[in-house]
XYZ file of C-alpha atoms in Angstrom:
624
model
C 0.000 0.000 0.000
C 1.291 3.486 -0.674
C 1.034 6.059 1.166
C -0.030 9.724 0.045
C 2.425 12.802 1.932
C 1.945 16.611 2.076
C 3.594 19.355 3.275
C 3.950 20.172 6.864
C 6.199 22.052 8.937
C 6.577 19.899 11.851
C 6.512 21.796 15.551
C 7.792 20.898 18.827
C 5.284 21.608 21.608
C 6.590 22.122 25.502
C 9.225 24.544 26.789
C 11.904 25.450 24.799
C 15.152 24.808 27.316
C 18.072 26.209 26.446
C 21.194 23.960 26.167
C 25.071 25.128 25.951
C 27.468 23.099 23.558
C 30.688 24.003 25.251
C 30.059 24.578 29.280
C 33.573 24.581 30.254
C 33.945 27.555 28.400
C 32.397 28.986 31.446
C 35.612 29.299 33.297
C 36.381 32.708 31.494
C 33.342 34.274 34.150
C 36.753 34.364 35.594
C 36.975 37.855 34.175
C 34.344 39.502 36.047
C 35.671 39.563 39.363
C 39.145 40.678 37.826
C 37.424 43.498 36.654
C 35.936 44.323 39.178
C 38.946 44.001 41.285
C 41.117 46.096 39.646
C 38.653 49.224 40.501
C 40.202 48.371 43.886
C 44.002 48.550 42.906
C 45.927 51.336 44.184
C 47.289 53.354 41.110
C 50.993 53.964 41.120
C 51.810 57.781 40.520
C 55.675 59.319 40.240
C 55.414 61.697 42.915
C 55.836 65.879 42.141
C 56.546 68.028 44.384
C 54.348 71.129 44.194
C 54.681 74.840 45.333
C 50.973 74.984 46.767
C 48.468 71.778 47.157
C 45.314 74.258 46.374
C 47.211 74.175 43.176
C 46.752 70.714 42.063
C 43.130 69.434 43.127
C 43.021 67.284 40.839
C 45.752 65.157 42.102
C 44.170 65.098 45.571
C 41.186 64.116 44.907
C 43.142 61.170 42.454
C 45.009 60.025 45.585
C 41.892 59.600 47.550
C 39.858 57.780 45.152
C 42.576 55.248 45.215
C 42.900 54.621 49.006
C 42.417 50.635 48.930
C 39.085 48.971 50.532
C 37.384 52.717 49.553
C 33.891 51.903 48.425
C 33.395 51.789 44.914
C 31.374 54.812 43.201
C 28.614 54.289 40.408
C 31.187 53.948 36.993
C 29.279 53.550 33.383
C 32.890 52.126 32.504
C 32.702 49.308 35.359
C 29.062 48.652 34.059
C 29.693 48.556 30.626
C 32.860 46.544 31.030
C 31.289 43.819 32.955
C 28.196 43.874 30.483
C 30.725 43.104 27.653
C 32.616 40.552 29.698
C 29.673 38.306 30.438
C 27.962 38.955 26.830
C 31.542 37.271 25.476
C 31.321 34.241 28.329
C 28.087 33.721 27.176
C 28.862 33.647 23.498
C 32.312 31.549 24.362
C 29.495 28.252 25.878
C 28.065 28.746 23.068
C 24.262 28.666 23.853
C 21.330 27.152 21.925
C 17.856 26.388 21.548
C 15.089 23.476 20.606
C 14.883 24.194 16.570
C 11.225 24.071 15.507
C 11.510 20.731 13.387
C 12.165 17.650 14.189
C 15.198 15.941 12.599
C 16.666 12.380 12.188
C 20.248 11.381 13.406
C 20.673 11.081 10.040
C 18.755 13.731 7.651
C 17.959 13.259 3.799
C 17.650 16.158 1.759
C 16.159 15.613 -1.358
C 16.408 19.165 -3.008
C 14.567 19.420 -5.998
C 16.717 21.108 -9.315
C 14.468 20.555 -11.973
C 13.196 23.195 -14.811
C 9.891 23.776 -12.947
C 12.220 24.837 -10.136
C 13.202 27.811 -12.480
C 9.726 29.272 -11.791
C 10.042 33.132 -10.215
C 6.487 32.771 -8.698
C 8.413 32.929 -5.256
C 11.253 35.086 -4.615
C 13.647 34.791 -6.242
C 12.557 31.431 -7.597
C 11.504 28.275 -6.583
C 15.339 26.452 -6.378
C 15.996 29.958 -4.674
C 13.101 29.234 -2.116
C 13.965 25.748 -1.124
C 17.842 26.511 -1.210
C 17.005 28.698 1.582
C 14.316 26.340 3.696
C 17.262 23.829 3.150
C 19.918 26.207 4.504
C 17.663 26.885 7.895
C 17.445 23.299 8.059
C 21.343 22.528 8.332
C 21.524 25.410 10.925
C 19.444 23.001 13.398
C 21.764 20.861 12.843
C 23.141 19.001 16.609
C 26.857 17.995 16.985
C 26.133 14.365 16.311
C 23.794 14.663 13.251
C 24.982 13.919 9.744
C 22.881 15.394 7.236
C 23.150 13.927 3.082
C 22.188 16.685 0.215
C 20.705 14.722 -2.994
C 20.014 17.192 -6.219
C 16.819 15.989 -7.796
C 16.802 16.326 -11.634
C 17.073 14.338 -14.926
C 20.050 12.732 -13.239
C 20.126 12.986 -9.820
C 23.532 12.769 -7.880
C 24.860 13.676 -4.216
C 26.392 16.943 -3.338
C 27.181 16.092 0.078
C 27.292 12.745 1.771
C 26.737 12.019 5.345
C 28.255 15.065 6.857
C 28.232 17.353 9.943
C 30.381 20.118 8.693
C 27.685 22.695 8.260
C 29.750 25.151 6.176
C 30.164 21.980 3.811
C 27.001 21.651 3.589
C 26.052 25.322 2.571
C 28.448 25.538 -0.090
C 27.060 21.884 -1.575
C 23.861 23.680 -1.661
C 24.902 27.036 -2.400
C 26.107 25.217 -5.657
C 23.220 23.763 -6.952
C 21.577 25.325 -10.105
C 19.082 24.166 -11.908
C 18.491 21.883 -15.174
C 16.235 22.364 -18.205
C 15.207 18.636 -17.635
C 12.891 16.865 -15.337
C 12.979 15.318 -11.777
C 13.688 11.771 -11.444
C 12.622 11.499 -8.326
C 13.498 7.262 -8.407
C 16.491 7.468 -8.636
C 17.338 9.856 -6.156
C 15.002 7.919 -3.344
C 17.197 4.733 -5.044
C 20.448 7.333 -3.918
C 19.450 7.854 -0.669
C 18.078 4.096 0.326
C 21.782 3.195 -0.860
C 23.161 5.185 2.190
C 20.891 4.283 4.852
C 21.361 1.102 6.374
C 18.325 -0.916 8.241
C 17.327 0.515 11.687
C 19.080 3.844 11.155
C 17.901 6.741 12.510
C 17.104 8.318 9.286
C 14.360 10.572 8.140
C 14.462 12.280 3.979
C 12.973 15.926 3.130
C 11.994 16.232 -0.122
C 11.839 20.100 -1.068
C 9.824 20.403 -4.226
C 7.403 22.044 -6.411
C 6.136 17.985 -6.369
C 6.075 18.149 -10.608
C 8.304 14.953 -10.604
C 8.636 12.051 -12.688
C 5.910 8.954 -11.834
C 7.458 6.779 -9.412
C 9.019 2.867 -10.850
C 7.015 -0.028 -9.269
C 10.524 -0.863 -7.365
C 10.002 0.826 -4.219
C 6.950 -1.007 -3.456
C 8.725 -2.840 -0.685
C 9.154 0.895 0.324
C 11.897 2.621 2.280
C 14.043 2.310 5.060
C 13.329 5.920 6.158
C 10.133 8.214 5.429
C 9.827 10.882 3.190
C 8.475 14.307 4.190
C 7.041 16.612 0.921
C 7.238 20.310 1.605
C 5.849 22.083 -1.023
C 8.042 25.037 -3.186
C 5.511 27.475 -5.350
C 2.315 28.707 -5.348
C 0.962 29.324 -9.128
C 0.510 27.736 -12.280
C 0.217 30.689 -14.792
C 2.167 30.383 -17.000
C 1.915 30.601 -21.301
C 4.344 27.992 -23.445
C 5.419 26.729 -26.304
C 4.691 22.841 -26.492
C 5.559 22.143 -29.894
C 7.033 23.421 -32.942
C 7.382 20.757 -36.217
C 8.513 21.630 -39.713
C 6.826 19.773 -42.592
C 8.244 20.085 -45.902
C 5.980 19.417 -48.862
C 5.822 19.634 -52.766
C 5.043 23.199 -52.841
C 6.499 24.681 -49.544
C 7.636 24.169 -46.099
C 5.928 25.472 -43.447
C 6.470 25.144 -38.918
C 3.442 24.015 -36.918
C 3.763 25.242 -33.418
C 1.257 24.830 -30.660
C 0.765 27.828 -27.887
C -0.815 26.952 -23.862
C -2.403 29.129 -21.706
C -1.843 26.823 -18.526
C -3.649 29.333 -16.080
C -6.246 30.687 -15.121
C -6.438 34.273 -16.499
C -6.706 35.911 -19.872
C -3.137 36.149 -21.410
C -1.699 38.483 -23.919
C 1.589 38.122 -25.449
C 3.596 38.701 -28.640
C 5.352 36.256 -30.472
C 8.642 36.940 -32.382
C 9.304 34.379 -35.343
C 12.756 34.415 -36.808
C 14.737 32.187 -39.335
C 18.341 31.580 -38.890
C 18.094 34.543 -35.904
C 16.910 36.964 -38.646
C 13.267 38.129 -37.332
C 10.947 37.042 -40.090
C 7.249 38.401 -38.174
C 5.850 39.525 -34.444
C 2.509 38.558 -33.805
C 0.215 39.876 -30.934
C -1.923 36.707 -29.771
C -4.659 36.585 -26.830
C -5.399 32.970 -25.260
C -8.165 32.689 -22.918
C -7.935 30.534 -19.728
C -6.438 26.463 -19.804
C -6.888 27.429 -23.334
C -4.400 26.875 -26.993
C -3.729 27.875 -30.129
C -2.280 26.090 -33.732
C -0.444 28.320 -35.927
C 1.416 27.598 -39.205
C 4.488 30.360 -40.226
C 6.563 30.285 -43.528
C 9.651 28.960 -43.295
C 12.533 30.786 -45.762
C 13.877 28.245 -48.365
C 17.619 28.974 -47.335
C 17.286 28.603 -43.524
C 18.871 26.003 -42.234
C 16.703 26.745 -38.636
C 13.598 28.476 -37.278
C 12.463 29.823 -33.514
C 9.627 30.804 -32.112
C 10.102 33.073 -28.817
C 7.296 34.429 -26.438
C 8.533 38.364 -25.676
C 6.336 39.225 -23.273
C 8.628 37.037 -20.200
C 6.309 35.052 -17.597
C 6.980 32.901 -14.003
C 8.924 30.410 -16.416
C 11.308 31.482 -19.676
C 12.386 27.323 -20.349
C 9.544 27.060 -22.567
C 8.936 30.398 -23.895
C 11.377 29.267 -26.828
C 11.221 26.716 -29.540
C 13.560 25.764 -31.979
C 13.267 23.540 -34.901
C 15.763 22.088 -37.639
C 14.668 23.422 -40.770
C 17.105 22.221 -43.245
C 16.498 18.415 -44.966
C 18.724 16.200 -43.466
C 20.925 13.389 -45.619
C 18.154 11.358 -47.214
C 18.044 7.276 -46.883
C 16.706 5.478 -49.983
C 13.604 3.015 -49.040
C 11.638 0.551 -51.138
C 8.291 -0.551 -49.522
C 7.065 -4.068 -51.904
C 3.616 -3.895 -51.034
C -0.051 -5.267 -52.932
C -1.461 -2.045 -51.055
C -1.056 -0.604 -47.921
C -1.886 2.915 -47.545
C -0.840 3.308 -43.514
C 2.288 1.334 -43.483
C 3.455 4.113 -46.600
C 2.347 7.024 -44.553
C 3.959 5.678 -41.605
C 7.243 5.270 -43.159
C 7.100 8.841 -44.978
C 6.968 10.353 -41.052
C 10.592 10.432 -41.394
C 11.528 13.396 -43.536
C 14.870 11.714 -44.460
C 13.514 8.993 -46.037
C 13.080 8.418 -50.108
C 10.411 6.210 -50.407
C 9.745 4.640 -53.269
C 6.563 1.568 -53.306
C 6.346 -0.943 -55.722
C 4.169 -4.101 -55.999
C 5.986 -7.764 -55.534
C 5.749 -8.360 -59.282
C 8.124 -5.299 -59.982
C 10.601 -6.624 -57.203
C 13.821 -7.564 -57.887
C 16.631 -7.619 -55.617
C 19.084 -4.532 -55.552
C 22.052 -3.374 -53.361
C 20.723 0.663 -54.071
C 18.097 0.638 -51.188
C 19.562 1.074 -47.539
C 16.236 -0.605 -46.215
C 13.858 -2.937 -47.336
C 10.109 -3.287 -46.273
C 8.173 -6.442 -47.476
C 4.221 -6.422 -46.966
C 2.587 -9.650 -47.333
C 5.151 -10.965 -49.640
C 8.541 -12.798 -49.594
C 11.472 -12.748 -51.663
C 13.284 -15.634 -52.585
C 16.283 -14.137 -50.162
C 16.198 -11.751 -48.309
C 18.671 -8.801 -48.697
C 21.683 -8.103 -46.521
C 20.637 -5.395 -44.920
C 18.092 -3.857 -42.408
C 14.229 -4.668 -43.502
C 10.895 -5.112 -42.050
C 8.741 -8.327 -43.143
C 5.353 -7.643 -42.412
C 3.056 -11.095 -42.472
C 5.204 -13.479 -44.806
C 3.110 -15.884 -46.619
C 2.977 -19.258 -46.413
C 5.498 -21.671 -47.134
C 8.169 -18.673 -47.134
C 11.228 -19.159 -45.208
C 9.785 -16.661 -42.241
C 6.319 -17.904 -42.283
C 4.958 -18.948 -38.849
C 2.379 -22.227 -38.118
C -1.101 -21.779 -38.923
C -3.116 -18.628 -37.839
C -4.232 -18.298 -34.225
C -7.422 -15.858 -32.899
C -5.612 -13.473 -30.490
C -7.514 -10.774 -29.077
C -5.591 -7.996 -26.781
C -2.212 -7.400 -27.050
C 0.959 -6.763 -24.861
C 4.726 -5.739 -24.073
C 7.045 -8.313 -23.698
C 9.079 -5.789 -21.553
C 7.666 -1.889 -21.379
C 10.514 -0.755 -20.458
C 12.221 -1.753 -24.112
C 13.334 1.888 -25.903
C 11.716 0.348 -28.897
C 8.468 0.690 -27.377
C 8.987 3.848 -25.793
C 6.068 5.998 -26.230
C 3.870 3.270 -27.654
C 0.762 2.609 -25.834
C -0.899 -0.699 -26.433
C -3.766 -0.414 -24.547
C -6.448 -0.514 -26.549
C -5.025 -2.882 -29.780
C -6.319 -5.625 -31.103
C -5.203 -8.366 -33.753
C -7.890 -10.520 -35.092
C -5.182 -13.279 -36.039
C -1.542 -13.849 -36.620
C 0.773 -16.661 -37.296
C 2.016 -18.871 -34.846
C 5.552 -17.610 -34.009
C 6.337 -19.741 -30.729
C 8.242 -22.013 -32.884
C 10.325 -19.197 -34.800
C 13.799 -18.995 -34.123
C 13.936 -15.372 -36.084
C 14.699 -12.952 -32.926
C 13.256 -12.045 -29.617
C 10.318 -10.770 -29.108
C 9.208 -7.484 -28.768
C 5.179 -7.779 -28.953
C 3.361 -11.042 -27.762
C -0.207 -11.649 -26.629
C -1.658 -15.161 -24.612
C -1.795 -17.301 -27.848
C 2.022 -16.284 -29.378
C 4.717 -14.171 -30.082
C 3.223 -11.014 -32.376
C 6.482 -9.140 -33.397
C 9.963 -10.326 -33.513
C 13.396 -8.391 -33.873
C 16.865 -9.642 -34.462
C 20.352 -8.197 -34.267
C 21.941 -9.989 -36.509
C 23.308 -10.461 -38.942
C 21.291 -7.445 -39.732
C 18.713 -5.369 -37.680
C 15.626 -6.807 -38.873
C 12.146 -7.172 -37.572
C 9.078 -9.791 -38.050
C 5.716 -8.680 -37.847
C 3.447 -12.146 -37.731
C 0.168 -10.208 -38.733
C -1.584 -8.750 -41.702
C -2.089 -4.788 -40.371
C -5.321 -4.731 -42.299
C -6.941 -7.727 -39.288
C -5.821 -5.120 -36.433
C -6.771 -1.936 -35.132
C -2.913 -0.843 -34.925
C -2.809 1.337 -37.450
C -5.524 3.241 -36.251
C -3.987 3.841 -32.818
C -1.083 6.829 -32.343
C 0.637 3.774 -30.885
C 1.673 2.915 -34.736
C 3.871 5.696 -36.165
C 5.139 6.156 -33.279
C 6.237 2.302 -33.288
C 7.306 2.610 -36.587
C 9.540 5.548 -35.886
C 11.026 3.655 -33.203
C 12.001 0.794 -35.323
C 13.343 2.814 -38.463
C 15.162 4.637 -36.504
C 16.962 0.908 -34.394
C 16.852 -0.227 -38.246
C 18.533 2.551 -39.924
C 19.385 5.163 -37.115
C 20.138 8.988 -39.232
C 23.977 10.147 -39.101
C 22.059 12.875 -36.891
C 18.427 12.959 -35.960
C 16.765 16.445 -37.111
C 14.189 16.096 -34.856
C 13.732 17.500 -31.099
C 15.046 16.172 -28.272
C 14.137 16.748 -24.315
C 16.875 18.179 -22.329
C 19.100 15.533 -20.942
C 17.623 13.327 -23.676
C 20.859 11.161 -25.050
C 21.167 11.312 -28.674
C 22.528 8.689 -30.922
C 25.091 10.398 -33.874
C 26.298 7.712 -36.435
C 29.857 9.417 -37.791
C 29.622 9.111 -41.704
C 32.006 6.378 -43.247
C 35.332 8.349 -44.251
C 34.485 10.862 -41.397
C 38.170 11.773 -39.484
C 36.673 14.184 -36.940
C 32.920 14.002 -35.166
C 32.128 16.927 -32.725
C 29.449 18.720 -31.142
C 28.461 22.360 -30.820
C 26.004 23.089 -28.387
C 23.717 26.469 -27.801
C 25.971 28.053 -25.524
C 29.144 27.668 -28.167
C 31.028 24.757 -26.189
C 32.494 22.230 -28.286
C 32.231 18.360 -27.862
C 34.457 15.933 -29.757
C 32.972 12.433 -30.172
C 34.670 9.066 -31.312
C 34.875 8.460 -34.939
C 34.785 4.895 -35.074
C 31.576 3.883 -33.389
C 28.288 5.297 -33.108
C 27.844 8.118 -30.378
C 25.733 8.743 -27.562
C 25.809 12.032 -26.565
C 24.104 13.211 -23.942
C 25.017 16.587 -22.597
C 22.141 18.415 -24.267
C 20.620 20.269 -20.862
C 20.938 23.919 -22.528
C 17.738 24.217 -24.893
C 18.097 25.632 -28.338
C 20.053 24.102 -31.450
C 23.067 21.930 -31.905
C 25.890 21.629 -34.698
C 27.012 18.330 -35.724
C 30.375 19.209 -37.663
C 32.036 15.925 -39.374
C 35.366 16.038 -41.228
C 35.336 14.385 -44.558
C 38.296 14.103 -46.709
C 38.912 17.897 -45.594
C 35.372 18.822 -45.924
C 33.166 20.242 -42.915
C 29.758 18.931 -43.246
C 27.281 20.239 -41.067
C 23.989 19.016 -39.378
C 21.820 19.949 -36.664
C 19.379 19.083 -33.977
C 17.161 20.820 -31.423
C 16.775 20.330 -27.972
C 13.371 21.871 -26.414
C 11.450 21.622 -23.724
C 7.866 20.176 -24.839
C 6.491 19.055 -21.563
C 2.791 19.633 -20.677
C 3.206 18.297 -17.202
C 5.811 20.619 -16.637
C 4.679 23.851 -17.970
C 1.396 23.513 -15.755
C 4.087 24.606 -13.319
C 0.973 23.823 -10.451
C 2.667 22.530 -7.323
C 0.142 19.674 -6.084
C -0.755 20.074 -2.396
C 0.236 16.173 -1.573
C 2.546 13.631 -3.013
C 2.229 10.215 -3.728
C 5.757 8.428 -2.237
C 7.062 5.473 -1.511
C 6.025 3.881 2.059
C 8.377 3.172 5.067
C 9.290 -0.349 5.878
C 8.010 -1.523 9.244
C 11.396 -1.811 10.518
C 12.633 1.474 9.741
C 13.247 3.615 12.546
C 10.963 6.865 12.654
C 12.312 8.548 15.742
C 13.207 12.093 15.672
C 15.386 14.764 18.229
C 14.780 18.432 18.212
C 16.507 20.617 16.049
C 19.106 23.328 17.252
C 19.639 26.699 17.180
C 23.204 28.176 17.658
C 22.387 31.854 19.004
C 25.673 32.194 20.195
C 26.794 34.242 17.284
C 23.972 36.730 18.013
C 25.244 37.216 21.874
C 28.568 37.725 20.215
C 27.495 40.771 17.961
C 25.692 42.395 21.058
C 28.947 41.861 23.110
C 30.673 43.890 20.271
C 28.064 46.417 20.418
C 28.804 46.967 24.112
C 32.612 47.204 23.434
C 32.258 49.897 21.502
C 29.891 51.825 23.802
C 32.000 51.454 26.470
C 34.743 52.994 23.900
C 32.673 55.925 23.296
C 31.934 56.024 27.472
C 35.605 56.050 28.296
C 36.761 59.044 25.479
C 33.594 61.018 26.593
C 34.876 60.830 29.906
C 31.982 58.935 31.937
């Protein structure tokens, strides 16, 4: 069972008694007596001799102030001075106080650095906010508490582990900035259960606007500690940009982009459209309330990009700027042999860097000028060496399965596979398919209770086996289908560098071109990133939003390509902080117990007993 949290600010009832964290300090109360004593010292004066004592006054009245055991007269100096000398005692035992939260032996920070956090609805922002809740927090901090600081984004890692240096701590947090991506709040909670052990006195804060990641399905065991949820902003109004697509037909090109109105009110704002950072048109739009809006822009001929930008700034600038590869990237020839099949061409003509050309499998015969091969109902005698897609082989053909089989729903073999990432399969249906239990062509990738439904293989080529006609399914009328198709082209026949846009922190895959001597990226901010030549790339430091060069050397040639990385995130441009949390629940034998905070005010007495120094400066020049 799981276990819903909210915010609180948890409050120690009862007296607040005051505690001192170095009593033998106490021994310089020494002083005060000294003082005081040497009011009652006999001065030592050279003696004069004089003509006349009516003369000198002065020094008579001197010599009988000093006569020892004379009682002492009322002195602002002797009061001050003793004021300053016990303010300094008191600041030297160091003196403190019951904090107002209760804290763990151990305490878990979980600060939260993801874009949402870049929201200025609280001063000065959100990460601003919570850096400074998180900064009181280490001030309560006892002598014998350790306290671990875990940043919370797209990948979360420790700043400070198990520490009780407080200015350590500060700095660690201090440091932490913010990322364009999102909060991953697994693996962090994974982070922290890795450095509590069982029956430690541990307790985690999480300090977050609560827009987070859903939770894996691993912590339902739950955790050795619990989690607390205090809550970081207030609003949700904010206006973004959710999506911006170029689609290039026979005629023209042309960008799609997509404009939210997340809140609440009326919002007015201008939009500046430029091509290759030249501005192209400004446009004054109005969105009413949760409300959006589809516009389609011109796109220049020559430009090899295009951005949208909102001027008029809001709570939240990461997605008031889109940008979008406008420039057609290297093209890959395709032949699709196919009787017919109207949604496996369209779905294959998604990507913009494919040549498609469809033929039916009387025209086929085989040829080395296609970098991928799609077969629809039909089987060639061999099949090329190469990447292709065989889509319900007929009978008797080398790939056919057993007889057909009634199948009903259908399912993931593993959902976490990044070939089925984004591909919902829900609500599909296949009427039949052929029996691939028996198939020895891959592993499978989409299966249902009667048999395998889609195979893929490595080698000796990336290839993939669908065992059912798409025309007895309701596939292709499901989102779920391009989107699957995408996937696999792109495992099949990956681009040198995908045009498309990419989340921040998303890793992209660059395949160097054959001959290429030098591979390196150029991202927004102008830093430069050399890659490996001889192997395909991941690369994966693409937090800054905006557009990326791809330069590649080729026999002394610079060729150039480009992607975008963009924020498109509905969930996070709501920017509405929920009011509880769903987390992970604490294990029965975890150990809840808390101590009261402290409060070091020690450093306060100190600045008063400086303040008292220098009156009784001022006191003894002024003559008192």
């Amino acid at each position: 069972e799981r276990r819903a949290c909210h915010e609180r600010a948890p409050v120690w009832k009862g007296a607040r008694v005051m505690t001192v964290l170095a009593p033998l300090a106490a021994v310089l109360a020494l002083t005060l007596p000294a003082i005081i004593a040497l009011y009652f010292l006999k001065i030592r004066r050279p003696t004069r001799v004089v003509p006349a004592l009516h003369l000198w006054p002065s020094q008579i009245r001197d010599r009988q102030a000093n006569v020892p055991w004379q009682r002492l007269r009322p002195s602002w100096l002797l009061f001050l001075q003793l004021l300053a000398a016990a303010a300094l005692v008191a600041a030297a035992v160091q003196p403190v106080l019951p904090a107002g939260a209760s804290l763990a032996r151990h305490s878990v920070v979980l600060l939260d650095a993801s874009a949402s956090m870049q929201a200025t609805d609280v001063t000065p922002s959100r990460l601003g906010e919570a850096k400074r809740q998180v900064n009181a927090v280490i001030d309560q901090l006892g002598p014998s508490d350790r306290m671990t600081v875990i940043a919370v984004g797209p990948n979360s890692r420790i700043v400070a582990s198990v520490t009780g240096d407080r200015d350590a701590l500060h700095r660690a947090v201090n440091g932490i900035t913010a990322s364009n991506g999102p909060a991953d709040l697994s693996s962090a909670l994974s982070l922290a259960a890795g450095l509590v052990r069982a029956g430690d006195d541990a307790r985690a804060y999480l300090f977050s606007d609560g827009i987070v990641q859903p939770l894996r399905s691993s912590f339902a065991a739950g955790l050795p500690f619990p989690v607390e949820y205090h809550r970081v902003g207030v609003s949700g109004e904010n206006v973004g940009l959710t999506s911006l697509t170029v689609r290039t037909s026979a005629q023209a090109r042309a960008a799609y982009l997509h404009l939210q109105n997340f809140g609440q009110q009326v919002r007015s704002v201008s939009l500046e459209w430029r091509g290759d950072g030249h501005l192209l048109d400004v446009r004054p739009l109005t969105l009413p309330p949760g409300q959006g809006q589809d516009l389609v822009l011109p796109v220049p001929s020559d430009a090899t990009s295009v951005t949208a930008r909102l001027a008029a700034g809001d709570i939240f600038a990461v997605d008031d700027t889109a940008t979008a590869v406008a420039r057609t990237p290297r093209a890959f020839k395709v032949l699709l042999v196919t009787p017919g099949n109207v949604f496996l061409e369209q779905a294959l003509r998604l990507r913009s860097d494919f040549q498609l050309e469809v033929i039916a499998p009387a025209a086929y015969h085989a040829s080395s000028a296609y970098a991928m091969t799609v077969f629809d109902r039909f089987a060639p005698p061999v099949i090329p060496d190469g990447p292709s897609l065989m889509v319900d082989p007929p009978a008797g053909s080398a790939l056919a399965g057993g007889p057909a089989v009634g199948i009903g729903r259908v399912r993931a073999v593993d959902a976490g596979d990044p070939l089925l990432a984004n591909v919902d399969l829900q609500d599909v249906h296949v009427a039949r398919s052929e029996d691939l239990r028996a198939s020895t062509f891959g592993r499978p990738l989409i299966s249902s209770l009667q048999t395998p439904l889609v195979l893929v293989r490595d080698e000796p080529f990336r290839q993939v086996l669908i065992g059912f006609d798409l025309h007895e399914s309701d596939l292709p009328l499901r989102i779920a289908f391009p989107i699957l198709m995408q996937n696999l082209s792109e495992w099949m026949l990956p681009p040198s560098v995908p045009s498309h846009s990419f989340h921040p922190a998303e890793p992209v895959t660059i395949v160097p071109e054959p001959g290429a001597t030098s591979v390196s990226v150029i991202r927004p901010d102008g830093s430069r990133r050399t890659l490996a030549t001889g192997a395909i790339a991941s690369f994966a430091e693409t937090d800054p939003t905006g557009l990326y060069t791809v330069e590649q050397v080729i026999a002394g040639q610079v060729q150039r390509s480009w992607f975008s990385v963009n924020l498109f995130s509905d969930s996070i441009s709501q920017l509405k902080p929920p009011d509880r949390l769903t987390l992970p629940p604490t294990r029965a034998v975890a150990i809840q117990a808390t101590h009261r905070g402290q409060l070091e005010i020690w450093p306060w007495i100190a600045l008063a007993a400086l303040a008292v120094v220098t009156a009784e400066w001022l006191a003894f020049h002024r003559g008192l």
